[in-house]
CSV table of C-alpha atoms in Angstrom, one decimal:
chain,number,residue,atom,x,y,z
A,1,UNK,CA,46.5,0.6,36.6
A,2,UNK,CA,45.7,0.1,32.9
A,3,UNK,CA,48.1,1.9,30.3
A,4,UNK,CA,46.7,4.6,28.0
A,5,UNK,CA,45.3,3.2,24.7
A,6,UNK,CA,46.1,6.0,22.0
A,7,UNK,CA,43.2,5.7,19.7
A,8,UNK,CA,45.2,7.2,16.7
A,9,UNK,CA,46.8,3.6,16.6
A,10,UNK,CA,43.8,2.3,15.7
A,11,UNK,CA,43.2,4.7,12.7
A,12,UNK,CA,43.4,3.8,8.8
A,13,UNK,CA,42.2,5.5,5.6
A,14,UNK,CA,38.8,4.5,4.5
A,15,UNK,CA,37.8,6.2,1.3
A,16,UNK,CA,34.1,6.8,0.7
A,17,UNK,CA,34.0,4.4,-2.3
A,18,UNK,CA,34.9,1.3,-0.2
A,19,UNK,CA,31.8,1.9,1.9
A,20,UNK,CA,29.3,-0.2,0.8
A,21,UNK,CA,25.9,1.6,0.3
A,22,UNK,CA,23.9,-1.3,-0.5
A,23,UNK,CA,24.0,-4.9,0.1
A,24,UNK,CA,25.1,-7.6,-2.5
A,25,UNK,CA,22.3,-10.0,-3.7
A,26,UNK,CA,22.1,-12.9,-2.7
A,27,UNK,CA,23.1,-12.2,0.5
A,28,UNK,CA,26.0,-15.1,0.7
A,29,UNK,CA,27.4,-13.9,-2.6
A,30,UNK,CA,29.5,-11.5,-0.6
A,31,UNK,CA,33.1,-11.9,-0.2
A,32,UNK,CA,34.9,-13.5,2.8
A,33,UNK,CA,38.3,-12.6,4.2
A,34,UNK,CA,39.8,-15.5,5.9
A,35,UNK,CA,42.5,-15.4,8.7
A,36,UNK,CA,43.5,-18.7,9.5
A,37,UNK,CA,46.8,-20.2,10.7
A,38,UNK,CA,48.5,-16.7,10.4
A,39,UNK,CA,47.5,-16.3,6.7
A,40,UNK,CA,45.2,-14.1,5.2
A,41,UNK,CA,43.1,-15.2,1.8
A,42,UNK,CA,40.0,-14.2,0.0
A,43,UNK,CA,37.0,-16.7,-0.3
A,44,UNK,CA,33.4,-16.4,-0.9
A,45,UNK,CA,31.1,-16.4,2.2
A,46,UNK,CA,28.9,-19.1,0.5
A,47,UNK,CA,32.1,-21.3,1.2
A,48,UNK,CA,31.9,-20.6,4.9
A,49,UNK,CA,31.0,-23.9,6.2
A,50,UNK,CA,34.0,-25.5,4.7
A,51,UNK,CA,36.4,-22.8,6.4
A,52,UNK,CA,35.1,-23.4,10.0
A,53,UNK,CA,37.4,-25.2,12.5
A,54,UNK,CA,36.5,-28.6,14.0
A,55,UNK,CA,33.9,-28.6,16.6
A,56,UNK,CA,32.9,-25.0,15.8
A,57,UNK,CA,29.8,-23.9,17.5
A,58,UNK,CA,28.3,-20.6,16.0
A,59,UNK,CA,26.4,-18.2,18.2
A,60,UNK,CA,23.8,-15.7,16.6
A,61,UNK,CA,22.3,-12.5,17.9
A,62,UNK,CA,18.5,-12.8,17.0
A,63,UNK,CA,17.6,-9.1,17.9
A,64,UNK,CA,15.4,-7.5,15.3
A,65,UNK,CA,15.8,-3.9,14.5
A,66,UNK,CA,12.7,-1.7,15.0
A,67,UNK,CA,11.6,1.3,13.2
A,68,UNK,CA,13.1,3.6,15.9
A,69,UNK,CA,13.0,6.8,14.1
A,70,UNK,CA,9.6,8.4,14.4
A,71,UNK,CA,8.4,12.0,12.7
A,72,UNK,CA,5.7,14.1,14.0
A,73,UNK,CA,4.5,17.6,12.8
A,74,UNK,CA,3.4,20.3,15.2
A,75,UNK,CA,0.3,22.4,14.4
A,76,UNK,CA,2.8,25.2,13.4
A,77,UNK,CA,4.2,22.8,10.7
A,78,UNK,CA,7.6,22.1,12.5
A,79,UNK,CA,8.8,18.7,11.7
A,80,UNK,CA,9.9,16.8,14.9
A,81,UNK,CA,12.2,13.7,14.7
A,82,UNK,CA,12.1,11.2,17.7
A,83,UNK,CA,14.7,8.6,17.9
A,84,UNK,CA,13.8,5.7,20.4
A,85,UNK,CA,17.1,4.8,22.4
A,86,UNK,CA,16.2,2.9,25.8
A,87,UNK,CA,12.7,2.2,27.4
A,88,UNK,CA,12.4,3.4,30.8
A,89,UNK,CA,9.0,1.8,31.8
A,90,UNK,CA,8.8,-1.6,33.0
A,91,UNK,CA,12.2,-1.4,34.5
A,92,UNK,CA,13.7,-0.8,31.1
A,93,UNK,CA,12.8,-4.3,30.0
A,94,UNK,CA,12.8,-3.9,26.2
A,95,UNK,CA,10.5,-7.0,25.2
A,96,UNK,CA,7.9,-5.8,27.9
A,97,UNK,CA,8.0,-2.4,26.3
A,98,UNK,CA,7.6,-3.8,23.0
A,99,UNK,CA,4.9,-6.2,23.7
A,100,UNK,CA,2.7,-3.9,25.8
A,101,UNK,CA,-0.9,-2.4,25.0
A,102,UNK,CA,-0.5,0.7,27.3
A,103,UNK,CA,1.5,3.7,27.5
A,104,UNK,CA,5.5,3.6,27.5
A,105,UNK,CA,8.2,5.9,28.2
A,106,UNK,CA,11.5,6.1,26.2
A,107,UNK,CA,14.6,7.9,26.5
A,108,UNK,CA,15.0,9.4,23.1
A,109,UNK,CA,17.1,11.8,20.8
A,110,UNK,CA,15.1,14.6,19.7
A,111,UNK,CA,15.6,16.4,16.3
A,112,UNK,CA,14.6,20.0,16.2
A,113,UNK,CA,14.1,20.0,20.0
A,114,UNK,CA,14.0,23.7,20.1
A,115,UNK,CA,10.5,23.8,18.4
A,116,UNK,CA,9.0,21.6,20.9
A,117,UNK,CA,8.7,22.9,24.4
A,118,UNK,CA,5.6,21.7,25.8
A,119,UNK,CA,2.5,20.0,24.8
A,120,UNK,CA,1.8,16.6,23.4
A,121,UNK,CA,2.5,15.9,19.6
A,122,UNK,CA,-0.3,13.9,17.8
A,123,UNK,CA,-0.3,11.7,14.7
A,124,UNK,CA,-2.8,9.6,12.9
A,125,UNK,CA,-2.1,6.1,11.8
A,126,UNK,CA,-3.7,3.2,10.4
A,127,UNK,CA,-3.4,-0.6,11.3
A,128,UNK,CA,-5.4,-3.4,9.7
A,129,UNK,CA,-7.9,-1.0,8.5
A,130,UNK,CA,-8.3,0.9,12.2
A,131,UNK,CA,-7.7,4.6,12.3
A,132,UNK,CA,-5.7,5.3,15.5
A,133,UNK,CA,-3.8,8.3,17.0
A,134,UNK,CA,-0.7,8.2,19.0
A,135,UNK,CA,0.6,11.1,21.1
A,136,UNK,CA,4.1,11.8,22.4
A,137,UNK,CA,4.6,14.1,25.4
A,138,UNK,CA,8.0,14.9,27.0
A,139,UNK,CA,8.1,14.1,30.7
A,140,UNK,CA,11.8,15.0,31.4
A,141,UNK,CA,13.2,17.8,29.4
A,142,UNK,CA,16.8,17.2,30.6
A,143,UNK,CA,16.7,13.5,30.0
A,144,UNK,CA,14.8,13.5,26.9
A,145,UNK,CA,12.2,11.2,28.4
A,146,UNK,CA,8.9,10.8,26.1
A,147,UNK,CA,5.8,9.1,27.1
A,148,UNK,CA,3.8,7.4,24.1
A,149,UNK,CA,0.2,7.0,24.4
A,150,UNK,CA,-2.2,5.4,21.9
A,151,UNK,CA,-5.9,4.4,20.9
A,152,UNK,CA,-6.7,0.9,20.3
A,153,UNK,CA,-6.6,-1.7,23.1
A,154,UNK,CA,-5.3,-4.7,21.2
A,155,UNK,CA,-2.1,-2.5,19.4
A,156,UNK,CA,1.2,-3.5,20.9
A,157,UNK,CA,4.1,-0.7,20.9
A,158,UNK,CA,5.8,-2.9,18.2
A,159,UNK,CA,3.0,-2.8,16.2
A,160,UNK,CA,2.6,1.2,16.5
A,161,UNK,CA,6.3,1.8,15.4
A,162,UNK,CA,5.9,-0.5,12.5
A,163,UNK,CA,3.0,1.3,11.4
A,164,UNK,CA,4.8,4.8,10.8
A,165,UNK,CA,8.4,4.3,12.0
A,166,UNK,CA,11.4,4.1,9.7
A,167,UNK,CA,14.4,1.9,10.2
A,168,UNK,CA,17.4,3.8,11.2
A,169,UNK,CA,20.1,3.3,8.8
A,170,UNK,CA,23.8,3.9,10.1
A,171,UNK,CA,24.8,7.5,9.5
A,172,UNK,CA,27.7,6.6,7.5
A,173,UNK,CA,25.6,5.2,4.6
A,174,UNK,CA,24.6,8.8,4.2
A,175,UNK,CA,21.3,8.1,2.4
A,176,UNK,CA,17.7,7.8,3.2
A,177,UNK,CA,15.9,4.6,4.1
A,178,UNK,CA,14.4,3.0,1.3
A,179,UNK,CA,11.7,0.3,1.2
A,180,UNK,CA,14.1,-2.6,0.5
A,181,UNK,CA,16.1,-1.9,3.6
A,182,UNK,CA,13.1,-3.0,5.8
A,183,UNK,CA,14.2,-6.4,4.7
A,184,UNK,CA,17.9,-6.1,3.8
A,185,UNK,CA,18.8,-4.7,7.1
A,186,UNK,CA,17.4,-7.5,9.2
A,187,UNK,CA,19.0,-11.0,9.5
A,188,UNK,CA,16.9,-13.7,8.1
A,189,UNK,CA,17.0,-15.2,11.7
A,190,UNK,CA,15.8,-11.7,13.4
A,191,UNK,CA,13.2,-12.5,15.9
A,192,UNK,CA,13.2,-10.5,19.3
A,193,UNK,CA,12.2,-6.9,18.5
A,194,UNK,CA,14.4,-4.2,20.2
A,195,UNK,CA,17.7,-3.2,18.3
A,196,UNK,CA,18.1,0.3,16.8
A,197,UNK,CA,20.8,-1.2,14.5
A,198,UNK,CA,21.4,-4.7,13.0
A,199,UNK,CA,24.0,-7.3,14.1
A,200,UNK,CA,25.4,-6.9,10.4
A,201,UNK,CA,27.7,-9.9,10.5
A,202,UNK,CA,24.6,-12.0,10.3
A,203,UNK,CA,23.3,-10.2,7.3
A,204,UNK,CA,25.4,-12.8,4.9
A,205,UNK,CA,23.4,-15.7,6.2
A,206,UNK,CA,20.7,-17.3,3.9
A,207,UNK,CA,18.3,-20.3,4.4
A,208,UNK,CA,21.0,-22.2,2.2
A,209,UNK,CA,23.7,-21.2,4.7
A,210,UNK,CA,21.8,-22.7,7.6
A,211,UNK,CA,21.1,-25.8,5.6
A,212,UNK,CA,24.8,-26.5,5.2
A,213,UNK,CA,25.6,-25.8,8.8
A,214,UNK,CA,22.8,-28.3,9.5
A,215,UNK,CA,24.2,-30.9,7.0
A,216,UNK,CA,27.7,-30.4,8.4
A,217,UNK,CA,26.4,-30.8,11.8
A,218,UNK,CA,27.8,-27.7,13.1
A,219,UNK,CA,26.0,-26.6,16.2
A,220,UNK,CA,24.0,-23.2,15.8
A,221,UNK,CA,22.8,-21.2,18.9
A,222,UNK,CA,21.0,-17.8,19.6
A,223,UNK,CA,21.2,-15.2,22.1
A,224,UNK,CA,19.7,-11.6,22.2
A,225,UNK,CA,21.6,-8.3,22.4
A,226,UNK,CA,19.7,-5.3,21.6
A,227,UNK,CA,22.0,-3.3,19.7
A,228,UNK,CA,21.9,0.3,20.8
A,229,UNK,CA,22.8,3.6,18.8
A,230,UNK,CA,25.9,4.0,20.9
A,231,UNK,CA,27.6,1.2,18.6
A,232,UNK,CA,28.1,4.2,16.1
A,233,UNK,CA,29.7,6.4,18.5
A,234,UNK,CA,33.3,7.2,17.5
A,235,UNK,CA,35.9,7.3,20.0
A,236,UNK,CA,37.0,11.1,20.5
A,237,UNK,CA,38.9,10.6,23.5
A,238,UNK,CA,42.7,10.6,22.7
A,239,UNK,CA,43.0,7.7,25.4
A,240,UNK,CA,40.3,5.4,24.4
A,241,UNK,CA,40.1,4.0,28.0
A,242,UNK,CA,38.2,7.7,28.6
A,243,UNK,CA,35.6,6.7,26.2
A,244,UNK,CA,32.0,6.3,27.6
A,245,UNK,CA,30.9,2.9,26.7
A,246,UNK,CA,27.2,2.4,26.1
A,247,UNK,CA,25.1,-0.2,27.9
A,248,UNK,CA,23.0,-2.9,25.9
A,249,UNK,CA,20.6,-5.3,27.0
A,250,UNK,CA,21.0,-9.0,26.7
A,251,UNK,CA,18.7,-12.0,27.1
A,252,UNK,CA,20.1,-15.7,27.4
A,253,UNK,CA,17.8,-18.6,28.0
A,254,UNK,CA,18.4,-21.7,30.2
A,255,UNK,CA,18.6,-24.1,27.2
A,256,UNK,CA,21.3,-22.0,25.5
A,257,UNK,CA,23.4,-22.0,28.8
A,258,UNK,CA,23.1,-25.9,28.9
A,259,UNK,CA,24.1,-26.3,25.4
A,260,UNK,CA,27.1,-23.8,25.9
A,261,UNK,CA,28.5,-26.0,28.7
A,262,UNK,CA,28.3,-29.0,26.5
A,263,UNK,CA,29.9,-27.1,23.2
A,264,UNK,CA,32.1,-24.4,24.7
A,265,UNK,CA,35.5,-25.3,23.5
A,266,UNK,CA,35.4,-23.8,20.0
A,267,UNK,CA,32.7,-21.0,20.2
A,268,UNK,CA,32.6,-18.7,17.2
A,269,UNK,CA,30.3,-15.7,17.7
A,270,UNK,CA,28.6,-14.1,14.6
A,271,UNK,CA,29.4,-10.4,15.2
A,272,UNK,CA,30.6,-8.3,17.8
A,273,UNK,CA,27.4,-8.1,19.8
A,274,UNK,CA,27.5,-11.9,20.1
A,275,UNK,CA,31.1,-11.6,21.2
A,276,UNK,CA,30.3,-8.9,23.7
A,277,UNK,CA,27.3,-10.9,25.1
A,278,UNK,CA,29.1,-14.3,25.4
A,279,UNK,CA,32.2,-12.6,27.3
A,280,UNK,CA,29.9,-10.9,29.4
A,281,UNK,CA,28.2,-14.1,30.5
A,282,UNK,CA,31.6,-15.5,31.6
A,283,UNK,CA,32.1,-12.4,33.9
A,284,UNK,CA,28.7,-12.9,35.3
A,285,UNK,CA,29.6,-16.4,36.3
A,286,UNK,CA,32.9,-15.1,37.8
A,287,UNK,CA,30.6,-12.4,39.8
A,288,UNK,CA,28.6,-15.6,41.0
A,289,UNK,CA,31.7,-17.4,42.2
A,290,UNK,CA,33.9,-14.5,43.4
A,291,UNK,CA,31.1,-12.2,44.8
A,292,UNK,CA,28.5,-14.6,45.9
A,293,UNK,CA,26.2,-11.7,47.5
A,294,UNK,CA,26.2,-10.3,44.0
A,295,UNK,CA,23.7,-11.8,41.6
A,296,UNK,CA,22.9,-8.4,39.5
A,297,UNK,CA,23.9,-9.2,35.8
A,298,UNK,CA,25.5,-6.0,34.8
A,299,UNK,CA,29.0,-5.9,33.6
A,300,UNK,CA,30.8,-2.5,34.0
A,301,UNK,CA,33.0,-1.2,31.4
A,302,UNK,CA,36.2,-2.2,33.1
A,303,UNK,CA,35.2,-5.1,35.2
A,304,UNK,CA,37.4,-8.0,33.3
A,305,UNK,CA,40.7,-6.0,34.2
A,306,UNK,CA,40.3,-5.6,37.8
A,307,UNK,CA,41.2,-8.9,38.6
A,308,UNK,CA,44.9,-8.7,37.9
A,309,UNK,CA,46.9,-11.9,38.1
A,310,UNK,CA,44.2,-13.6,40.3
A,311,UNK,CA,43.4,-17.1,39.4
A,312,UNK,CA,39.8,-17.0,37.5
A,313,UNK,CA,37.2,-19.7,36.9
A,314,UNK,CA,37.6,-21.9,33.7
A,315,UNK,CA,34.9,-20.9,31.3
A,316,UNK,CA,32.8,-24.1,31.9
A,317,UNK,CA,33.1,-23.6,35.9
A,318,UNK,CA,31.7,-20.1,35.3
A,319,UNK,CA,28.9,-21.3,33.0
A,320,UNK,CA,27.8,-24.1,35.6
A,321,UNK,CA,27.6,-21.3,38.3
A,322,UNK,CA,25.2,-19.5,36.0
A,323,UNK,CA,23.2,-22.7,35.4
A,324,UNK,CA,23.0,-23.4,39.3
A,325,UNK,CA,21.8,-19.9,39.6
A,326,UNK,CA,19.0,-20.2,37.2
A,327,UNK,CA,18.1,-23.5,38.9
A,328,UNK,CA,18.0,-22.0,42.4
A,329,UNK,CA,15.9,-19.1,41.3
A,330,UNK,CA,13.8,-21.2,39.2
A,331,UNK,CA,13.9,-19.1,36.0
A,332,UNK,CA,14.1,-19.9,32.4
A,333,UNK,CA,15.6,-16.7,31.1
A,334,UNK,CA,18.5,-14.6,32.3
A,335,UNK,CA,18.4,-10.8,31.5
A,336,UNK,CA,21.5,-8.5,32.1
A,337,UNK,CA,23.1,-5.6,30.8
A,338,UNK,CA,26.7,-4.9,29.8
A,339,UNK,CA,29.0,-2.0,29.1
A,340,UNK,CA,32.1,-4.4,28.6
A,341,UNK,CA,34.9,-2.8,26.9
A,342,UNK,CA,37.1,-5.1,25.1
A,343,UNK,CA,40.6,-3.8,24.0
A,344,UNK,CA,44.0,-5.0,23.3
A,345,UNK,CA,45.1,-6.8,26.6
A,346,UNK,CA,41.9,-8.6,27.1
A,347,UNK,CA,42.0,-12.3,27.5
A,348,UNK,CA,39.1,-14.0,25.8
A,349,UNK,CA,37.3,-16.7,28.0
A,350,UNK,CA,34.7,-18.0,25.7
A,351,UNK,CA,35.3,-16.9,22.0
A,352,UNK,CA,37.7,-18.5,19.9
A,353,UNK,CA,37.3,-16.5,16.7
A,354,UNK,CA,34.6,-14.4,15.1
A,355,UNK,CA,32.6,-13.8,11.7
A,356,UNK,CA,32.4,-10.2,11.6
A,357,UNK,CA,32.2,-7.3,8.8
A,358,UNK,CA,34.9,-4.5,8.6
A,359,UNK,CA,34.5,-1.7,11.0
A,360,UNK,CA,35.1,2.0,11.2
A,361,UNK,CA,38.5,3.6,11.8
A,362,UNK,CA,39.1,4.6,15.5
A,363,UNK,CA,36.0,2.6,16.8
A,364,UNK,CA,35.5,0.4,19.9
A,365,UNK,CA,34.8,-2.4,17.5
A,366,UNK,CA,38.0,-2.0,15.7
A,367,UNK,CA,39.6,-2.2,19.3
A,368,UNK,CA,37.8,-5.5,19.9
A,369,UNK,CA,39.2,-7.1,16.8
A,370,UNK,CA,42.6,-6.0,17.7
A,371,UNK,CA,42.0,-7.5,21.1
A,372,UNK,CA,41.5,-10.8,19.4
A,373,UNK,CA,44.1,-11.0,16.5
A,374,UNK,CA,46.7,-8.3,17.8
A,375,UNK,CA,48.6,-6.1,15.4
A,376,UNK,CA,47.4,-8.6,12.6
A,377,UNK,CA,44.4,-6.3,12.2
A,378,UNK,CA,46.4,-3.8,10.3
A,379,UNK,CA,47.4,-6.6,7.7
A,380,UNK,CA,43.8,-7.7,7.5
A,381,UNK,CA,42.4,-4.3,6.7
A,382,UNK,CA,45.2,-3.6,4.3
A,383,UNK,CA,44.4,-6.8,2.3
A,384,UNK,CA,40.8,-6.1,2.6
A,385,UNK,CA,41.6,-2.5,1.1
A,386,UNK,CA,43.7,-3.6,-1.6
A,387,UNK,CA,41.6,-6.6,-2.5
A,388,UNK,CA,38.1,-4.5,-3.1
A,389,UNK,CA,36.5,-5.8,-0.1
A,390,UNK,CA,33.2,-3.7,0.7
A,391,UNK,CA,33.3,-2.2,4.4
A,392,UNK,CA,30.9,-1.3,7.2
A,393,UNK,CA,27.3,-2.6,7.6
A,394,UNK,CA,26.3,-3.6,4.1
A,395,UNK,CA,29.9,-4.7,3.4
A,396,UNK,CA,31.7,-8.0,3.0
A,397,UNK,CA,32.5,-10.5,5.7
A,398,UNK,CA,35.5,-12.0,7.5
A,399,UNK,CA,36.3,-15.2,9.6
A,400,UNK,CA,39.1,-14.3,12.0
A,401,UNK,CA,40.7,-17.3,13.8
A,402,UNK,CA,43.6,-16.3,15.8
């Protein structure tokens, strides 16, 4: 039986002026808070490579933010906002939904829904000189499922949303999306389209940072977790354990698994999304070993906490089980989903630290940081507030090594 987690214990005062509304330029000129050997200090992010521990292996999330906010206007003049959440067609596989040329169905949030009861919404747009039309129609009013269809046989859904969608900035920035955000709210290594929020810990990295990592022979790897809107959902339950954790889709390739087996001793994820993915990967290995008939890569919210004092596989053993599974299935890619909830009391299996921004009060991400560094989080955040660090998505960075 898990003890209650009182979310008020993870509250702190965050003045609005501490929230970065815009990023610094260049990206790597941001500040870096360093927690190392129990000591807290202030550095420049451009000095990151010199502060990484020996044999560090950095793991990045290469998801790419899509312009998930779409606007349609009814013939009556009413403006309807559609926010893409999760695809339903093609078994919910995000990359297939983004790359298809045909109709797709997505679960969405609908703004001004009371003005849109029935019928299709239509909008004309232009791609490469072609005038095309897209229609949106509700197929399930209760679940907010919307089918999108469009003219043009060689136009993918990804191209469609790029043509007239808007990048959805985090609500706490409290401003409209600007043209510059199309560039600054993507990591320089973003590749796999499907996220509705950026893995913001990676926003500080530049081509120069990667050149320095390469020069220092620090291994870098990439996984994909498509960040969902649930990442911004505050914990409203007094006992955080009652919070409904959102599910996010992850993709790992076989080469990454093999590389991780060889370099698993000092894994430093870049961002909480990479951390959640890596820890979820370990638990899939546990599933394969402990529940041999269960080969579904889906990690429920409290799965890690059900094992009590049982002896569990070492990280390398769990990863080798996954490698063997991929060999037997003769597949080169592993796709899964996770609701994993990492909070104080969690024992990290893969990750030995983290590069991350500063998170909202009473958030699941702050609970994750507390799980990693314990009550030290309060000192870290006090130091950041007192030393003019910038907070949240466009804010400064930290390297936390417990």
